[in-house]
PDB file of C-alpha atoms in Angstrom:
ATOM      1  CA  UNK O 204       0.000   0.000   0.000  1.00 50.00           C
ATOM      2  CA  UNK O 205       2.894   2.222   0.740  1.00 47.00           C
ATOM      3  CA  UNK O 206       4.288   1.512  -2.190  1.00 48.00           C
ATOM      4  CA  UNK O 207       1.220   2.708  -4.655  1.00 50.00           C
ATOM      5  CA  UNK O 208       0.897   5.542  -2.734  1.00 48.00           C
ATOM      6  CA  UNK O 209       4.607   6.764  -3.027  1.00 47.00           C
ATOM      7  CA  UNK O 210       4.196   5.790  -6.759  1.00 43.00           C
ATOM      8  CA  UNK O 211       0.949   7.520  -6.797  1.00 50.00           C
ATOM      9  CA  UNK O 212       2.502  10.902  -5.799  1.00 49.00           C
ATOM     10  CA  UNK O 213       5.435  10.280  -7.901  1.00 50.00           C
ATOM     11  CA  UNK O 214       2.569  10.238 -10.769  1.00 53.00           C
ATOM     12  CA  UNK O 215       0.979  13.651  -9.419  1.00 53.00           C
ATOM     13  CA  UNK O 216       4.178  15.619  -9.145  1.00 50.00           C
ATOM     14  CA  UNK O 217       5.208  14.502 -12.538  1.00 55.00           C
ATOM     15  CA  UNK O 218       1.889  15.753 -13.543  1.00 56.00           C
ATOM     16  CA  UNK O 219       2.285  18.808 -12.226  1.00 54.00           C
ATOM     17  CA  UNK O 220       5.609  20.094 -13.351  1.00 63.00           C
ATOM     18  CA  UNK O 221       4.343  18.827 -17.016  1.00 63.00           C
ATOM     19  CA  UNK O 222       4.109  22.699 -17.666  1.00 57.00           C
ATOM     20  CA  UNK O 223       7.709  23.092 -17.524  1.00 69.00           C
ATOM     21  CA  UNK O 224       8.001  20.807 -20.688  1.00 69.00           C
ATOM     22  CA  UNK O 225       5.039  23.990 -22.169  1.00 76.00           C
ATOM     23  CA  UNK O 226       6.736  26.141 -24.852  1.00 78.00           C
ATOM     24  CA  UNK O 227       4.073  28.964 -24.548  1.00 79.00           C
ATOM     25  CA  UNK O 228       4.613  29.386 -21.188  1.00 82.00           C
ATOM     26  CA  UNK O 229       8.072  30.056 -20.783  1.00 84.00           C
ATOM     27  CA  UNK O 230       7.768  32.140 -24.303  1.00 84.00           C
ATOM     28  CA  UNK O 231       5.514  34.533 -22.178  1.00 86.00           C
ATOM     29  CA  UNK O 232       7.819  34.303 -19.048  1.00 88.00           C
ATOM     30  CA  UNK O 233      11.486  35.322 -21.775  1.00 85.00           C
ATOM     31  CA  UNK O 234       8.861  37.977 -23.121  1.00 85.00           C
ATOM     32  CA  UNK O 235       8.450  39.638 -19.892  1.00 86.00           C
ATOM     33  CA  UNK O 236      11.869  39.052 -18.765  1.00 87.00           C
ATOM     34  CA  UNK O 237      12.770  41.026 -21.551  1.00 82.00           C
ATOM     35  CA  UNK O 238      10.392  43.734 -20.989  1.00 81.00           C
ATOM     36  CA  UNK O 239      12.048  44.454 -17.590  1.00 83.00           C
ATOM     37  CA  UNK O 240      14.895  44.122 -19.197  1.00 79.00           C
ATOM     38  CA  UNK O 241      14.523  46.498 -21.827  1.00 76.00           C
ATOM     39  CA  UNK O 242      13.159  48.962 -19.972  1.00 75.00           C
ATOM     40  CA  UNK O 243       9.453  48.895 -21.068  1.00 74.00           C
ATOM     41  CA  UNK O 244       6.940  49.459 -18.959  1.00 71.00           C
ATOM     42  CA  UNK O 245       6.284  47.401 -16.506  1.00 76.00           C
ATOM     43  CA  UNK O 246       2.812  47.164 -16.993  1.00 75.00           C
ATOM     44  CA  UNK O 247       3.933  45.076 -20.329  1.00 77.00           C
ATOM     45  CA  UNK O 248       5.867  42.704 -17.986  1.00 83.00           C
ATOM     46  CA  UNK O 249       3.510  41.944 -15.877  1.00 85.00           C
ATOM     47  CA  UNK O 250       0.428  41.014 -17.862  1.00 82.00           C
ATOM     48  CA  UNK O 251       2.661  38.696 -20.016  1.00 85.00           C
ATOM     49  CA  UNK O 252       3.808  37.190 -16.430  1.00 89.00           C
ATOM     50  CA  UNK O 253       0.189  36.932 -15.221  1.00 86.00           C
ATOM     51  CA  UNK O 254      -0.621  35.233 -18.543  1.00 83.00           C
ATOM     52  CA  UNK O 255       2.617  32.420 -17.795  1.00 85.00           C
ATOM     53  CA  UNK O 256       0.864  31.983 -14.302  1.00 86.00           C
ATOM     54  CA  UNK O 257      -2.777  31.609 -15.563  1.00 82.00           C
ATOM     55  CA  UNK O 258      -1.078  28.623 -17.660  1.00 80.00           C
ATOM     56  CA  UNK O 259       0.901  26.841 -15.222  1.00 82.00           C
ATOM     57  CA  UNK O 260      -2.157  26.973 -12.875  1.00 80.00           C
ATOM     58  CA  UNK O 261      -4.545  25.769 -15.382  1.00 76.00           C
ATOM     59  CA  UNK O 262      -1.921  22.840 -16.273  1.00 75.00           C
ATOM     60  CA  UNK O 263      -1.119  21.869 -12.865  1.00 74.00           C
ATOM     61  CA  UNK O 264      -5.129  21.889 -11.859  1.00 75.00           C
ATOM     62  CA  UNK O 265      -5.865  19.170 -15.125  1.00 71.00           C
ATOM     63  CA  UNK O 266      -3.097  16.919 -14.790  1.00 67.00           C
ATOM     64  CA  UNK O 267      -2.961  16.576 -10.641  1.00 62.00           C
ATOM     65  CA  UNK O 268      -6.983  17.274 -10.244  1.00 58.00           C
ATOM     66  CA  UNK O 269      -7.933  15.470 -13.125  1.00 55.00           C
ATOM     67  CA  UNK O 270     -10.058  18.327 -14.163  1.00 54.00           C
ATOM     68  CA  UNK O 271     -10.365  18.160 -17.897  1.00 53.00           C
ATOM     69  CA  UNK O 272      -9.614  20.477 -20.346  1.00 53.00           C
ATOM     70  CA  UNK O 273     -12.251  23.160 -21.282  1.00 51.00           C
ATOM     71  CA  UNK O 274     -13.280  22.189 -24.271  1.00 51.00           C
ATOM     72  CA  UNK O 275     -12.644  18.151 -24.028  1.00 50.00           C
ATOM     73  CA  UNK O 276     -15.959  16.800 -24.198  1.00 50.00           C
ATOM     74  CA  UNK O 277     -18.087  19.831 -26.082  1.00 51.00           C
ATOM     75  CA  UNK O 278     -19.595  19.755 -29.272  1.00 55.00           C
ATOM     76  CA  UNK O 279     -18.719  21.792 -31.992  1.00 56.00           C
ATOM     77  CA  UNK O 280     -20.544  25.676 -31.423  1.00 59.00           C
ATOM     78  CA  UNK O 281     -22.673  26.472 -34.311  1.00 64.00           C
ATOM     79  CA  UNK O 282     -21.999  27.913 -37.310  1.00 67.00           C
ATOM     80  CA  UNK O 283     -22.334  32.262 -36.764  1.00 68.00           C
ATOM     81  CA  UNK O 284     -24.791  33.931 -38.873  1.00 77.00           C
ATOM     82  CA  UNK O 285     -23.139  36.531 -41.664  1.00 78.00           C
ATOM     83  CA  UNK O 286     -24.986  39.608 -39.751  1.00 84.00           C
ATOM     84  CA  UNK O 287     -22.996  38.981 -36.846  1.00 80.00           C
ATOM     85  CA  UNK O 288     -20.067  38.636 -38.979  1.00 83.00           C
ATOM     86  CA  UNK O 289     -20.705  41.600 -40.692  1.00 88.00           C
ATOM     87  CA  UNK O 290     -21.265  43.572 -37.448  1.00 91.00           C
ATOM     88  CA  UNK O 291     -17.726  41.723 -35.999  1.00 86.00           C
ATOM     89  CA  UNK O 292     -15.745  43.339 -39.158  1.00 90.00           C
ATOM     90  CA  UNK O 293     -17.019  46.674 -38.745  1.00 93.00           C
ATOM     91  CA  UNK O 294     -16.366  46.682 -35.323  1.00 92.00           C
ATOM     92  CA  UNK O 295     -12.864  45.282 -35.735  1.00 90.00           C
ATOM     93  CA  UNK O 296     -12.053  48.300 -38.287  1.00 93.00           C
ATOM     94  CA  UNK O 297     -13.432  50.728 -36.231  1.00 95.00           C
ATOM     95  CA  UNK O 298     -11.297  49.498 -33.337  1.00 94.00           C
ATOM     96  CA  UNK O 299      -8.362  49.412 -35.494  1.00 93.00           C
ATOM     97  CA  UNK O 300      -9.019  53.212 -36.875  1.00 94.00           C
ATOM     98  CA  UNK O 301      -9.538  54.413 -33.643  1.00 95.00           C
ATOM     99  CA  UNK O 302      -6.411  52.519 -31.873  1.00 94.00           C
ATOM    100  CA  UNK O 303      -4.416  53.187 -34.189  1.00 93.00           C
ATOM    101  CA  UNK O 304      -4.379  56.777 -33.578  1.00 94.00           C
ATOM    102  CA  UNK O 305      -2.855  56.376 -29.875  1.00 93.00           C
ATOM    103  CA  UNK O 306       0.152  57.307 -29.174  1.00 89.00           C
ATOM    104  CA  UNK O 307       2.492  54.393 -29.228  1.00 85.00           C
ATOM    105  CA  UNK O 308       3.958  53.142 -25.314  1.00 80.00           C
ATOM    106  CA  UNK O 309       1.113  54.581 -23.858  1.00 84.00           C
ATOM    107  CA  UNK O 310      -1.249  53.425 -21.292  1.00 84.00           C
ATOM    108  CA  UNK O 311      -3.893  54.199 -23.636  1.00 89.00           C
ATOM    109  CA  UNK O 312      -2.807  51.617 -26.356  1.00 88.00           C
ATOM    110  CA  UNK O 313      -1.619  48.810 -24.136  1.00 84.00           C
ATOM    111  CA  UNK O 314      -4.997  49.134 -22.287  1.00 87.00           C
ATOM    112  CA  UNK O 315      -6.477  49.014 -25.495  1.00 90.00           C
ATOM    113  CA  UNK O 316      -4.177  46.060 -26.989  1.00 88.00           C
ATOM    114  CA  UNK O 317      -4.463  43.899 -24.012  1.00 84.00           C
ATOM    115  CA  UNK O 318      -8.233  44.028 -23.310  1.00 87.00           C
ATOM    116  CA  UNK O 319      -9.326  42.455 -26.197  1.00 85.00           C
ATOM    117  CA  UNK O 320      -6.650  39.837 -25.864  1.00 82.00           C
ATOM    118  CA  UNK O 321      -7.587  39.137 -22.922  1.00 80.00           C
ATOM    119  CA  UNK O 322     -10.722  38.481 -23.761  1.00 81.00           C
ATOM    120  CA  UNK O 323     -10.429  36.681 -27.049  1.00 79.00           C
ATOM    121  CA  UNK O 324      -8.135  34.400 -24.517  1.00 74.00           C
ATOM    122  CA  UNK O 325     -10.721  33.934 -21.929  1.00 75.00           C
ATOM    123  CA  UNK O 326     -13.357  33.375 -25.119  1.00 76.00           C
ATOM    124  CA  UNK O 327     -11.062  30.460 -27.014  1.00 69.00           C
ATOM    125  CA  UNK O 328     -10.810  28.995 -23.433  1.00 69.00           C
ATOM    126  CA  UNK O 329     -14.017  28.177 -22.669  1.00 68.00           C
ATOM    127  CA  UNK O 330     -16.123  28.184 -25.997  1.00 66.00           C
ATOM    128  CA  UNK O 331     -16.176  25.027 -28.153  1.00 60.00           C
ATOM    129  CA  UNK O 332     -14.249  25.844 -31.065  1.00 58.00           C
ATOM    130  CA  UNK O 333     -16.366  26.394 -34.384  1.00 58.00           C
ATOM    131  CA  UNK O 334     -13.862  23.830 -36.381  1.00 56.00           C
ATOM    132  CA  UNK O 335     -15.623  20.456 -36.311  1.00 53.00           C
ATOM    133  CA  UNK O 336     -12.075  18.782 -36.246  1.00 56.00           C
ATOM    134  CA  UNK O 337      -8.839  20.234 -35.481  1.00 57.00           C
ATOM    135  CA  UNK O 338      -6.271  18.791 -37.581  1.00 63.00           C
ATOM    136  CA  UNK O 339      -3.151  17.898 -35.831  1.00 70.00           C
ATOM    137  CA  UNK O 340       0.512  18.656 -36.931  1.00 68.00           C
ATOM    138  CA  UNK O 341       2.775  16.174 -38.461  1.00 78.00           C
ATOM    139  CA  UNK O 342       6.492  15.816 -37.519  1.00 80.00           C
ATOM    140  CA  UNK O 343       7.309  17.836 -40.694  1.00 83.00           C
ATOM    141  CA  UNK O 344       5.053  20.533 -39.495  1.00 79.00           C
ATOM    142  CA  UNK O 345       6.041  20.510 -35.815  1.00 80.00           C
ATOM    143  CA  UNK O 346      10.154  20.875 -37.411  1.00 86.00           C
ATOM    144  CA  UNK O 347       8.533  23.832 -39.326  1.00 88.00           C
ATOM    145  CA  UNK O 348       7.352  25.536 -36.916  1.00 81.00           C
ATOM    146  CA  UNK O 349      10.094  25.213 -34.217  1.00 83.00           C
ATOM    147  CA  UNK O 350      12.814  26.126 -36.767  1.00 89.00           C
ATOM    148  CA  UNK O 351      10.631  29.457 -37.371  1.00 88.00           C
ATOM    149  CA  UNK O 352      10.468  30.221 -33.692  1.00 83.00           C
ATOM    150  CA  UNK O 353      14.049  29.378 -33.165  1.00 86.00           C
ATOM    151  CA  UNK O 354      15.753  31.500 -36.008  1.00 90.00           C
ATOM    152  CA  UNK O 355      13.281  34.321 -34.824  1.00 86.00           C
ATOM    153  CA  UNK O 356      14.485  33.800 -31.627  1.00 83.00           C
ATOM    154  CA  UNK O 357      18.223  33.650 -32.676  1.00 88.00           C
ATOM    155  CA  UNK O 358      17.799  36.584 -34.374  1.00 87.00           C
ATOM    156  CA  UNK O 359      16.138  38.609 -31.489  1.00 84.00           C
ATOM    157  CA  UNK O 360      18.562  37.746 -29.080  1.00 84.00           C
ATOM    158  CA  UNK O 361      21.621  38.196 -31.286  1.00 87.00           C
ATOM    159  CA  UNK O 362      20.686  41.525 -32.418  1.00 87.00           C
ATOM    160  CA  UNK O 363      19.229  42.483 -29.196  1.00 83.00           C
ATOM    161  CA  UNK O 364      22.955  41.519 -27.340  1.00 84.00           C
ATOM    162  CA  UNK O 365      24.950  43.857 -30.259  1.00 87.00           C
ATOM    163  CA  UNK O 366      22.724  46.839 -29.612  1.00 85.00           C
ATOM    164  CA  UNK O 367      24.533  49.603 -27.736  1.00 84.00           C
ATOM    165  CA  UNK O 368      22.385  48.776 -24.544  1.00 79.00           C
ATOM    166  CA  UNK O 369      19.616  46.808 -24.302  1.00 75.00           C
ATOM    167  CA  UNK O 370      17.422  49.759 -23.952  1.00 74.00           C
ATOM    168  CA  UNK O 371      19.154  51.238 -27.089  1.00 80.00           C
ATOM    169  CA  UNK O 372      17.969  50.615 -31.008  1.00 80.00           C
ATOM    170  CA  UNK O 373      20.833  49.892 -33.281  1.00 81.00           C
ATOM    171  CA  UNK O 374      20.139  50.174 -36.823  1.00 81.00           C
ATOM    172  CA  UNK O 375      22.963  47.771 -37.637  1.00 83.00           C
ATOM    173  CA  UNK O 376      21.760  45.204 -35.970  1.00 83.00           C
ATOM    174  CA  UNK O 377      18.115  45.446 -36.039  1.00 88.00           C
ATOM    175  CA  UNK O 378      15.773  43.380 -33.821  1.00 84.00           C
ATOM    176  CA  UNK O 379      12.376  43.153 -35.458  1.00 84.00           C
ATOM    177  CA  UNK O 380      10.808  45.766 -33.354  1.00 82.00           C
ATOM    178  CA  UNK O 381      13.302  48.263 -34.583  1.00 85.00           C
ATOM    179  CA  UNK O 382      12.578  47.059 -38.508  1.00 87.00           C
ATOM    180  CA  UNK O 383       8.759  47.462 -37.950  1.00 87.00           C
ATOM    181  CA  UNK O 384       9.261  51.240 -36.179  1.00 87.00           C
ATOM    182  CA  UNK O 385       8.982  53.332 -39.778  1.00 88.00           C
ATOM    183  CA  UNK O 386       5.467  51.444 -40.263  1.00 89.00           C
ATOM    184  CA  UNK O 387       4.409  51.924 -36.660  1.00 90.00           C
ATOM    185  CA  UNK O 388       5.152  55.156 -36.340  1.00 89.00           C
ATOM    186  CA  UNK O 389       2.623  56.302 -38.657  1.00 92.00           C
ATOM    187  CA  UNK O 390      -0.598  55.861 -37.508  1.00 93.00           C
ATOM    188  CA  UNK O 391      -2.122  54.820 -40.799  1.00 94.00           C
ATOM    189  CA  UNK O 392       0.601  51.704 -40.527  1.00 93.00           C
ATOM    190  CA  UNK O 393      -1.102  51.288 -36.772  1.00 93.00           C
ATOM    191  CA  UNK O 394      -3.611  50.739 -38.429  1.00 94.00           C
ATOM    192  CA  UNK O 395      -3.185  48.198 -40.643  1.00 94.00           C
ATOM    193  CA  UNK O 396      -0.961  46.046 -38.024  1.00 93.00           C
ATOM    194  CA  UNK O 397      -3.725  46.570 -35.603  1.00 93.00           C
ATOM    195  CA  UNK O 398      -6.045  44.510 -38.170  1.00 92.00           C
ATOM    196  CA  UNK O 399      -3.601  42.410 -39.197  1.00 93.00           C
ATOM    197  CA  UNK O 400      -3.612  41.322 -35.248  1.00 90.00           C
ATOM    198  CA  UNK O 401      -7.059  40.932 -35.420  1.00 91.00           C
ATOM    199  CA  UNK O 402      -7.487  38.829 -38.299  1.00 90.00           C
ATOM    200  CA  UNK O 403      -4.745  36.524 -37.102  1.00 87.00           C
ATOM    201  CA  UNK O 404      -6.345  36.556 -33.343  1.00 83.00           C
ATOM    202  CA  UNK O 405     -10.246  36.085 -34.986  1.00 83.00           C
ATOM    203  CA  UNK O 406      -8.469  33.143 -36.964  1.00 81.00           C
ATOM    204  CA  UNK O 407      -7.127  31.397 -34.136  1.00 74.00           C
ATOM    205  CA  UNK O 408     -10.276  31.594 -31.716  1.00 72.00           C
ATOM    206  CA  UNK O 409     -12.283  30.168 -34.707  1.00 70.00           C
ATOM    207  CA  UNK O 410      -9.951  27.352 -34.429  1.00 64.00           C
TER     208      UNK O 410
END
C-alpha cells in the first residue's frame, strides 16, 4: 500500500511540473523578462507574467486534479450567422481606426491592446471551437514551426545583445521591433498592423 501511494505521488508531481516541458509558457515568461529588461513598462511585464501563471495553474489543476480540459468533451458551437459577422468586421475596423491613432507606449494603447486579448483568450478557453475537427501537426510541421520560432528567436537575441544597450535601437543590428518602427510610427501603418492582429487573433479563436 505504501508503495502505490509513493508511486501515486510520484505520478501527481510529474503531472504537475508537465508545464515546464510547455513552450508557450516560458515564451511569455522570456517575453516579460525582456520587458524588464529592456526597460518597457512594466505594466507590459507583468500582464505577459500573469498570462505564464494563468497557464501553469490551469496545467497543474488538469493533470494533478484530473479536471479536464475546457473544451474536451463539447460539441462543436454552431456555425455564426453573416450579420454577426458583418457587425464583428465593422467593429474590428473601427477598433483598429480608432487605436491606431494612440500614441504608441502609452497606457492608452496597451490598455487598449491587451483588453481584447484578454478576452479573445478567456473566449477560445471556454467556448467550443467552431472547427468540427482540429487537424493535428505532423512531424514535418512541428520541425517547421520550431525552426521558425528558433531563427526568430536567434535573431532577437543576437541583435538584441549587439545593440549599444539593451534599452538602445541599433540600426545595424536590427531586432524586429526596430525594422517594424517606420510602419508603426505612422498611424495609418497602426492601423493596418492593428487589423492584421485581429485577423490573425479572430483566426485562431475560430480554431
Amino acid at each position: 500500500m505504501a508503495e502505490n501511494g509513493a508511486v501515486q505521488g510520484l505520478e501527481k508531481l510529474r503531472r504537475g511540473v508537465a508545464w515546464a516541458l510547455d513552450p508557450v509558457v516560458w515564451i511569455f515568461v522570456l517575453a516579460g523578462t525582456f520587458e524588464v529588461l529592456t526597460g518597457d513598462p512594466s505594466l507590459h511585464a507583468t500582464l505577459l507574467y500573469a498570462v505564464a501563471a494563468v497557464l501553469v495553474v490551469d496545467s497543474v489543476r488538469r493533470r494533478v486534479g484530473g479536471r479536464p480540459a475546457p473544451q474536451d468533451s463539447r460539441p462543436a458551437a454552431p456555425p455564426r450567422s453573416p450579420r454577426v459577422t458583418v457587425l464583428l468586421l465593422a467593429a474590428g475596423v473601427a477598433f483598429g481606426v480608432i487605436v491606431g491613432t494612440f500614441r504608441r507606449y502609452t497606457l492608452p494603447v496597451t490598455v487598449a491592446i491587451w483588453v481584447p486579448g484578454a478576452l479573445a483568450v478567456v473566449w477560445a478557453w471556454r467556448v467550443p471551437s467552431r472547427a468540427s475537427s482540429a487537424p493535428r501537426l505532423t512531424g514535418f510541421g512541428i520541425a517547421a514551426w520550431a525552426g521558425l520560432f528558433a531563427t526568430v528567436g536567434i535573431w532577437e537575441l543576437v541583435a538584441l545583445l549587439f545593440q549599444p544597450s539593451l534599452s538602445v535601437n541599433s540600426p545595424g543590428h536590427p531586432t524586429l521591433s526596430t525594422l517594424l518602427d517606420p510602419v508603426l510610427g505612422h498611424p495609418l501603418g497602426r492601423m493596418v498592423a492593428i487589423g492584421a492582429w485581429l485577423a490573425a487573433g479572430w483566426f485562431l479563436v475560430e480554431r
